[in-house]
Amino acid sequence: MRETIDEQKYIFGALFILANKLQVKGDQMLEDDGMTLRQWFLTVMILQFKDRPPTLTEVANLMGTSHQNVKQIAKKLEEKNFLTFIKDEKDGRILRLQLTELSRNYWNKREQDGDHFIEKLFEHVTDEEIKTIVAVFNKLFQSLENWQE
């Protein structure tokens, strides 16, 4: 049992290290264009809402972060004309995030770079290992959803 907890602690710490290293590599890939990996990630999250522009809260929930954090990243994208804030038709207090044509064109051009980034990251991981990682992550997400003190 002691060995298991040590391995669990290793995994827990490794997730933070992996996240930091991924952000550094992603930022390096995008730095010539003045973009960041977090801005890319926000864009990807917005694209998950195909039927309508999502609210700040919806995107924050999907990203697992705060409303304020999403708004801060979104403001940077707005400054670059990659995103606009639009008021909800039914409730003007609610802000929705809408990608601009400039944003869509930019990310479409960068899609191959993103694919290459992912392929390089997983080049030594088998299909079976990927399926295992997905299953484990889903279980960890479920544990967090069910977490009660």
mmCIF file with all atom_site columns, C-alpha atoms in Angstrom:
data_model
loop_
_atom_site.group_PDB
_atom_site.id
_atom_site.type_symbol
_atom_site.label_atom_id
_atom_site.label_alt_id
_atom_site.label_comp_id
_atom_site.label_asym_id
_atom_site.label_entity_id
_atom_site.label_seq_id
_atom_site.pdbx_PDB_ins_code
_atom_site.Cartn_x
_atom_site.Cartn_y
_atom_site.Cartn_z
_atom_site.occupancy
_atom_site.B_iso_or_equiv
_atom_site.pdbx_formal_charge
_atom_site.auth_seq_id
_atom_site.auth_comp_id
_atom_site.auth_asym_id
_atom_site.auth_atom_id
_atom_site.pdbx_PDB_model_num
ATOM 1   C CA . MET A 1 1   ? 0.000   0.000  0.000   1.00 0.00 ? 1   MET A CA 1
ATOM 2   C CA . ARG A 1 2   ? 2.850   2.418  0.805   1.00 0.00 ? 2   ARG A CA 1
ATOM 3   C CA . GLU A 1 3   ? 4.253   1.966  -2.695  1.00 0.00 ? 3   GLU A CA 1
ATOM 4   C CA . THR A 1 4   ? 0.859   2.813  -4.200  1.00 0.00 ? 4   THR A CA 1
ATOM 5   C CA . ILE A 1 5   ? 0.541   6.091  -2.277  1.00 0.00 ? 5   ILE A CA 1
ATOM 6   C CA . ASP A 1 6   ? 4.072   7.065  -3.336  1.00 0.00 ? 6   ASP A CA 1
ATOM 7   C CA . GLU A 1 7   ? 3.160   6.411  -6.964  1.00 0.00 ? 7   GLU A CA 1
ATOM 8   C CA . GLN A 1 8   ? -0.062  8.399  -6.530  1.00 0.00 ? 8   GLN A CA 1
ATOM 9   C CA . LYS A 1 9   ? 1.929   11.304 -5.096  1.00 0.00 ? 9   LYS A CA 1
ATOM 10  C CA . TYR A 1 10  ? 4.306   11.050 -8.053  1.00 0.00 ? 10  TYR A CA 1
ATOM 11  C CA . ILE A 1 11  ? 1.384   11.181 -10.509 1.00 0.00 ? 11  ILE A CA 1
ATOM 12  C CA . PHE A 1 12  ? -0.147  14.139 -8.673  1.00 0.00 ? 12  PHE A CA 1
ATOM 13  C CA . GLY A 1 13  ? 3.109   16.120 -8.837  1.00 0.00 ? 13  GLY A CA 1
ATOM 14  C CA . ALA A 1 14  ? 3.845   14.996 -12.381 1.00 0.00 ? 14  ALA A CA 1
ATOM 15  C CA . LEU A 1 15  ? 0.503   16.421 -13.567 1.00 0.00 ? 15  LEU A CA 1
ATOM 16  C CA . PHE A 1 16  ? 1.569   19.893 -12.411 1.00 0.00 ? 16  PHE A CA 1
ATOM 17  C CA . ILE A 1 17  ? 5.013   19.568 -13.965 1.00 0.00 ? 17  ILE A CA 1
ATOM 18  C CA . LEU A 1 18  ? 3.511   18.272 -17.210 1.00 0.00 ? 18  LEU A CA 1
ATOM 19  C CA . ALA A 1 19  ? 1.009   21.149 -17.332 1.00 0.00 ? 19  ALA A CA 1
ATOM 20  C CA . ASN A 1 20  ? 3.788   23.704 -16.814 1.00 0.00 ? 20  ASN A CA 1
ATOM 21  C CA . LYS A 1 21  ? 6.056   22.143 -19.440 1.00 0.00 ? 21  LYS A CA 1
ATOM 22  C CA . LEU A 1 22  ? 3.187   21.913 -21.938 1.00 0.00 ? 22  LEU A CA 1
ATOM 23  C CA . GLN A 1 23  ? 2.406   25.584 -21.415 1.00 0.00 ? 23  GLN A CA 1
ATOM 24  C CA . VAL A 1 24  ? 6.050   26.575 -21.955 1.00 0.00 ? 24  VAL A CA 1
ATOM 25  C CA . LYS A 1 25  ? 6.349   24.494 -25.158 1.00 0.00 ? 25  LYS A CA 1
ATOM 26  C CA . GLY A 1 26  ? 2.995   25.728 -26.455 1.00 0.00 ? 26  GLY A CA 1
ATOM 27  C CA . ASP A 1 27  ? 3.850   29.347 -25.708 1.00 0.00 ? 27  ASP A CA 1
ATOM 28  C CA . GLN A 1 28  ? 7.161   28.896 -27.554 1.00 0.00 ? 28  GLN A CA 1
ATOM 29  C CA . MET A 1 29  ? 5.311   27.520 -30.574 1.00 0.00 ? 29  MET A CA 1
ATOM 30  C CA . LEU A 1 30  ? 2.963   30.535 -30.642 1.00 0.00 ? 30  LEU A CA 1
ATOM 31  C CA . GLU A 1 31  ? 5.272   33.329 -29.454 1.00 0.00 ? 31  GLU A CA 1
ATOM 32  C CA . ASP A 1 32  ? 6.167   34.672 -32.907 1.00 0.00 ? 32  ASP A CA 1
ATOM 33  C CA . ASP A 1 33  ? 2.497   35.572 -33.358 1.00 0.00 ? 33  ASP A CA 1
ATOM 34  C CA . GLY A 1 34  ? 2.125   37.049 -29.876 1.00 0.00 ? 34  GLY A CA 1
ATOM 35  C CA . MET A 1 35  ? -0.244  34.267 -28.845 1.00 0.00 ? 35  MET A CA 1
ATOM 36  C CA . THR A 1 36  ? -0.241  31.984 -25.829 1.00 0.00 ? 36  THR A CA 1
ATOM 37  C CA . LEU A 1 37  ? -1.303  28.403 -25.264 1.00 0.00 ? 37  LEU A CA 1
ATOM 38  C CA . ARG A 1 38  ? -4.014  29.603 -22.876 1.00 0.00 ? 38  ARG A CA 1
ATOM 39  C CA . GLN A 1 39  ? -5.444  31.820 -25.613 1.00 0.00 ? 39  GLN A CA 1
ATOM 40  C CA . TRP A 1 40  ? -5.403  28.851 -27.986 1.00 0.00 ? 40  TRP A CA 1
ATOM 41  C CA . PHE A 1 41  ? -7.110  26.693 -25.345 1.00 0.00 ? 41  PHE A CA 1
ATOM 42  C CA . LEU A 1 42  ? -9.825  29.296 -24.771 1.00 0.00 ? 42  LEU A CA 1
ATOM 43  C CA . THR A 1 43  ? -10.450 29.389 -28.521 1.00 0.00 ? 43  THR A CA 1
ATOM 44  C CA . VAL A 1 44  ? -10.770 25.590 -28.642 1.00 0.00 ? 44  VAL A CA 1
ATOM 45  C CA . MET A 1 45  ? -13.220 25.671 -25.735 1.00 0.00 ? 45  MET A CA 1
ATOM 46  C CA . ILE A 1 46  ? -15.376 28.309 -27.469 1.00 0.00 ? 46  ILE A CA 1
ATOM 47  C CA . LEU A 1 47  ? -15.466 26.147 -30.596 1.00 0.00 ? 47  LEU A CA 1
ATOM 48  C CA . GLN A 1 48  ? -17.028 23.320 -28.572 1.00 0.00 ? 48  GLN A CA 1
ATOM 49  C CA . PHE A 1 49  ? -20.284 25.322 -28.549 1.00 0.00 ? 49  PHE A CA 1
ATOM 50  C CA . LYS A 1 50  ? -21.350 24.870 -32.143 1.00 0.00 ? 50  LYS A CA 1
ATOM 51  C CA . ASP A 1 51  ? -24.969 26.024 -31.815 1.00 0.00 ? 51  ASP A CA 1
ATOM 52  C CA . ARG A 1 52  ? -24.351 29.474 -30.264 1.00 0.00 ? 52  ARG A CA 1
ATOM 53  C CA . PRO A 1 53  ? -21.681 31.666 -28.721 1.00 0.00 ? 53  PRO A CA 1
ATOM 54  C CA . PRO A 1 54  ? -21.106 30.457 -25.132 1.00 0.00 ? 54  PRO A CA 1
ATOM 55  C CA . THR A 1 55  ? -21.264 32.550 -21.985 1.00 0.00 ? 55  THR A CA 1
ATOM 56  C CA . LEU A 1 56  ? -18.179 33.303 -19.921 1.00 0.00 ? 56  LEU A CA 1
ATOM 57  C CA . THR A 1 57  ? -19.508 30.971 -17.234 1.00 0.00 ? 57  THR A CA 1
ATOM 58  C CA . GLU A 1 58  ? -20.090 28.099 -19.647 1.00 0.00 ? 58  GLU A CA 1
ATOM 59  C CA . VAL A 1 59  ? -16.531 28.344 -20.950 1.00 0.00 ? 59  VAL A CA 1
ATOM 60  C CA . ALA A 1 60  ? -15.103 28.684 -17.434 1.00 0.00 ? 60  ALA A CA 1
ATOM 61  C CA . ASN A 1 61  ? -16.945 25.535 -16.350 1.00 0.00 ? 61  ASN A CA 1
ATOM 62  C CA . LEU A 1 62  ? -15.706 23.622 -19.388 1.00 0.00 ? 62  LEU A CA 1
ATOM 63  C CA . MET A 1 63  ? -12.122 24.769 -18.786 1.00 0.00 ? 63  MET A CA 1
ATOM 64  C CA . GLY A 1 64  ? -12.311 24.073 -15.054 1.00 0.00 ? 64  GLY A CA 1
ATOM 65  C CA . THR A 1 65  ? -11.332 27.614 -14.164 1.00 0.00 ? 65  THR A CA 1
ATOM 66  C CA . SER A 1 66  ? -12.877 30.839 -12.891 1.00 0.00 ? 66  SER A CA 1
ATOM 67  C CA . HIS A 1 67  ? -15.119 33.293 -14.709 1.00 0.00 ? 67  HIS A CA 1
ATOM 68  C CA . GLN A 1 68  ? -12.514 36.021 -14.022 1.00 0.00 ? 68  GLN A CA 1
ATOM 69  C CA . ASN A 1 69  ? -9.685  33.952 -15.509 1.00 0.00 ? 69  ASN A CA 1
ATOM 70  C CA . VAL A 1 70  ? -11.627 33.350 -18.721 1.00 0.00 ? 70  VAL A CA 1
ATOM 71  C CA . LYS A 1 71  ? -12.565 37.038 -18.942 1.00 0.00 ? 71  LYS A CA 1
ATOM 72  C CA . GLN A 1 72  ? -8.911  38.050 -18.557 1.00 0.00 ? 72  GLN A CA 1
ATOM 73  C CA . ILE A 1 73  ? -7.772  35.743 -21.370 1.00 0.00 ? 73  ILE A CA 1
ATOM 74  C CA . ALA A 1 74  ? -10.757 36.751 -23.518 1.00 0.00 ? 74  ALA A CA 1
ATOM 75  C CA . LYS A 1 75  ? -9.911  40.457 -23.120 1.00 0.00 ? 75  LYS A CA 1
ATOM 76  C CA . LYS A 1 76  ? -6.430  39.768 -24.520 1.00 0.00 ? 76  LYS A CA 1
ATOM 77  C CA . LEU A 1 77  ? -8.011  38.041 -27.528 1.00 0.00 ? 77  LEU A CA 1
ATOM 78  C CA . GLU A 1 78  ? -10.437 40.946 -27.905 1.00 0.00 ? 78  GLU A CA 1
ATOM 79  C CA . GLU A 1 79  ? -7.490  43.386 -28.022 1.00 0.00 ? 79  GLU A CA 1
ATOM 80  C CA . LYS A 1 80  ? -6.103  41.334 -30.935 1.00 0.00 ? 80  LYS A CA 1
ATOM 81  C CA . ASN A 1 81  ? -9.525  41.391 -32.685 1.00 0.00 ? 81  ASN A CA 1
ATOM 82  C CA . PHE A 1 82  ? -9.805  37.614 -32.299 1.00 0.00 ? 82  PHE A CA 1
ATOM 83  C CA . LEU A 1 83  ? -12.909 37.683 -30.133 1.00 0.00 ? 83  LEU A CA 1
ATOM 84  C CA . THR A 1 84  ? -15.867 39.906 -29.368 1.00 0.00 ? 84  THR A CA 1
ATOM 85  C CA . PHE A 1 85  ? -18.030 40.097 -26.280 1.00 0.00 ? 85  PHE A CA 1
ATOM 86  C CA . ILE A 1 86  ? -21.698 40.147 -27.179 1.00 0.00 ? 86  ILE A CA 1
ATOM 87  C CA . LYS A 1 87  ? -24.627 40.659 -24.838 1.00 0.00 ? 87  LYS A CA 1
ATOM 88  C CA . ASP A 1 88  ? -27.139 37.873 -24.510 1.00 0.00 ? 88  ASP A CA 1
ATOM 89  C CA . GLU A 1 89  ? -30.348 38.608 -26.427 1.00 0.00 ? 89  GLU A CA 1
ATOM 90  C CA . LYS A 1 90  ? -32.593 37.681 -23.486 1.00 0.00 ? 90  LYS A CA 1
ATOM 91  C CA . ASP A 1 91  ? -30.481 38.940 -20.586 1.00 0.00 ? 91  ASP A CA 1
ATOM 92  C CA . GLY A 1 92  ? -28.178 41.877 -21.299 1.00 0.00 ? 92  GLY A CA 1
ATOM 93  C CA . ARG A 1 93  ? -26.150 41.207 -18.142 1.00 0.00 ? 93  ARG A CA 1
ATOM 94  C CA . ILE A 1 94  ? -24.848 37.960 -19.643 1.00 0.00 ? 94  ILE A CA 1
ATOM 95  C CA . LEU A 1 95  ? -21.769 38.187 -21.869 1.00 0.00 ? 95  LEU A CA 1
ATOM 96  C CA . ARG A 1 96  ? -21.179 35.708 -24.665 1.00 0.00 ? 96  ARG A CA 1
ATOM 97  C CA . LEU A 1 97  ? -17.880 35.025 -26.424 1.00 0.00 ? 97  LEU A CA 1
ATOM 98  C CA . GLN A 1 98  ? -17.829 35.082 -30.200 1.00 0.00 ? 98  GLN A CA 1
ATOM 99  C CA . LEU A 1 99  ? -14.744 34.365 -32.290 1.00 0.00 ? 99  LEU A CA 1
ATOM 100 C CA . THR A 1 100 ? -14.063 36.728 -35.166 1.00 0.00 ? 100 THR A CA 1
ATOM 101 C CA . GLU A 1 101 ? -13.324 35.780 -38.758 1.00 0.00 ? 101 GLU A CA 1
ATOM 102 C CA . LEU A 1 102 ? -9.706  36.882 -38.156 1.00 0.00 ? 102 LEU A CA 1
ATOM 103 C CA . SER A 1 103 ? -9.474  34.376 -35.303 1.00 0.00 ? 103 SER A CA 1
ATOM 104 C CA . ARG A 1 104 ? -10.976 31.537 -37.301 1.00 0.00 ? 104 ARG A CA 1
ATOM 105 C CA . ASN A 1 105 ? -8.623  32.188 -40.224 1.00 0.00 ? 105 ASN A CA 1
ATOM 106 C CA . TYR A 1 106 ? -5.575  32.399 -37.953 1.00 0.00 ? 106 TYR A CA 1
ATOM 107 C CA . TRP A 1 107 ? -6.304  29.157 -36.102 1.00 0.00 ? 107 TRP A CA 1
ATOM 108 C CA . ASN A 1 108 ? -7.173  27.345 -39.327 1.00 0.00 ? 108 ASN A CA 1
ATOM 109 C CA . LYS A 1 109 ? -3.717  28.276 -40.663 1.00 0.00 ? 109 LYS A CA 1
ATOM 110 C CA . ARG A 1 110 ? -2.113  27.065 -37.399 1.00 0.00 ? 110 ARG A CA 1
ATOM 111 C CA . GLU A 1 111 ? -4.019  23.758 -37.315 1.00 0.00 ? 111 GLU A CA 1
ATOM 112 C CA . GLN A 1 112 ? -1.130  21.799 -38.863 1.00 0.00 ? 112 GLN A CA 1
ATOM 113 C CA . ASP A 1 113 ? 1.260   23.227 -36.257 1.00 0.00 ? 113 ASP A CA 1
ATOM 114 C CA . GLY A 1 114 ? -1.111  22.124 -33.504 1.00 0.00 ? 114 GLY A CA 1
ATOM 115 C CA . ASP A 1 115 ? -1.397  18.643 -34.979 1.00 0.00 ? 115 ASP A CA 1
ATOM 116 C CA . HIS A 1 116 ? 2.397   18.410 -35.174 1.00 0.00 ? 116 HIS A CA 1
ATOM 117 C CA . PHE A 1 117 ? 2.676   19.547 -31.533 1.00 0.00 ? 117 PHE A CA 1
ATOM 118 C CA . ILE A 1 118 ? 0.276   16.801 -30.394 1.00 0.00 ? 118 ILE A CA 1
ATOM 119 C CA . GLU A 1 119 ? 1.914   14.137 -32.579 1.00 0.00 ? 119 GLU A CA 1
ATOM 120 C CA . LYS A 1 120 ? 5.348   14.996 -31.183 1.00 0.00 ? 120 LYS A CA 1
ATOM 121 C CA . LEU A 1 121 ? 4.039   14.924 -27.623 1.00 0.00 ? 121 LEU A CA 1
ATOM 122 C CA . PHE A 1 122 ? 2.541   11.443 -28.053 1.00 0.00 ? 122 PHE A CA 1
ATOM 123 C CA . GLU A 1 123 ? 5.136   9.954  -30.418 1.00 0.00 ? 123 GLU A CA 1
ATOM 124 C CA . HIS A 1 124 ? 6.314   7.385  -27.839 1.00 0.00 ? 124 HIS A CA 1
ATOM 125 C CA . VAL A 1 125 ? 2.867   6.510  -26.490 1.00 0.00 ? 125 VAL A CA 1
ATOM 126 C CA . THR A 1 126 ? 0.975   3.525  -27.896 1.00 0.00 ? 126 THR A CA 1
ATOM 127 C CA . ASP A 1 127 ? -2.708  3.577  -28.836 1.00 0.00 ? 127 ASP A CA 1
ATOM 128 C CA . GLU A 1 128 ? -3.407  1.250  -25.920 1.00 0.00 ? 128 GLU A CA 1
ATOM 129 C CA . GLU A 1 129 ? -1.592  3.562  -23.493 1.00 0.00 ? 129 GLU A CA 1
ATOM 130 C CA . ILE A 1 130 ? -3.591  6.522  -24.808 1.00 0.00 ? 130 ILE A CA 1
ATOM 131 C CA . LYS A 1 131 ? -6.840  4.641  -24.152 1.00 0.00 ? 131 LYS A CA 1
ATOM 132 C CA . THR A 1 132 ? -5.619  3.854  -20.621 1.00 0.00 ? 132 THR A CA 1
ATOM 133 C CA . ILE A 1 133 ? -4.699  7.500  -19.980 1.00 0.00 ? 133 ILE A CA 1
ATOM 134 C CA . VAL A 1 134 ? -8.138  8.633  -21.191 1.00 0.00 ? 134 VAL A CA 1
ATOM 135 C CA . ALA A 1 135 ? -9.845  6.101  -18.906 1.00 0.00 ? 135 ALA A CA 1
ATOM 136 C CA . VAL A 1 136 ? -7.745  7.138  -15.900 1.00 0.00 ? 136 VAL A CA 1
ATOM 137 C CA . PHE A 1 137 ? -8.310  10.854 -16.527 1.00 0.00 ? 137 PHE A CA 1
ATOM 138 C CA . ASN A 1 138 ? -12.049 10.260 -16.794 1.00 0.00 ? 138 ASN A CA 1
ATOM 139 C CA . LYS A 1 139 ? -11.959 8.491  -13.425 1.00 0.00 ? 139 LYS A CA 1
ATOM 140 C CA . LEU A 1 140 ? -9.957  11.346 -11.874 1.00 0.00 ? 140 LEU A CA 1
ATOM 141 C CA . PHE A 1 141 ? -12.433 13.907 -13.263 1.00 0.00 ? 141 PHE A CA 1
ATOM 142 C CA . GLN A 1 142 ? -15.277 11.834 -11.818 1.00 0.00 ? 142 GLN A CA 1
ATOM 143 C CA . SER A 1 143 ? -13.540 11.715 -8.417  1.00 0.00 ? 143 SER A CA 1
ATOM 144 C CA . LEU A 1 144 ? -13.261 15.494 -8.438  1.00 0.00 ? 144 LEU A CA 1
ATOM 145 C CA . GLU A 1 145 ? -16.925 15.866 -9.439  1.00 0.00 ? 145 GLU A CA 1
ATOM 146 C CA . ASN A 1 146 ? -18.020 13.590 -6.579  1.00 0.00 ? 146 ASN A CA 1
ATOM 147 C CA . TRP A 1 147 ? -15.603 15.060 -4.014  1.00 0.00 ? 147 TRP A CA 1
ATOM 148 C CA . GLN A 1 148 ? -17.259 15.969 -0.723  1.00 0.00 ? 148 GLN A CA 1
ATOM 149 C CA . GLU A 1 149 ? -15.571 16.963 2.493   1.00 0.00 ? 149 GLU A CA 1
#
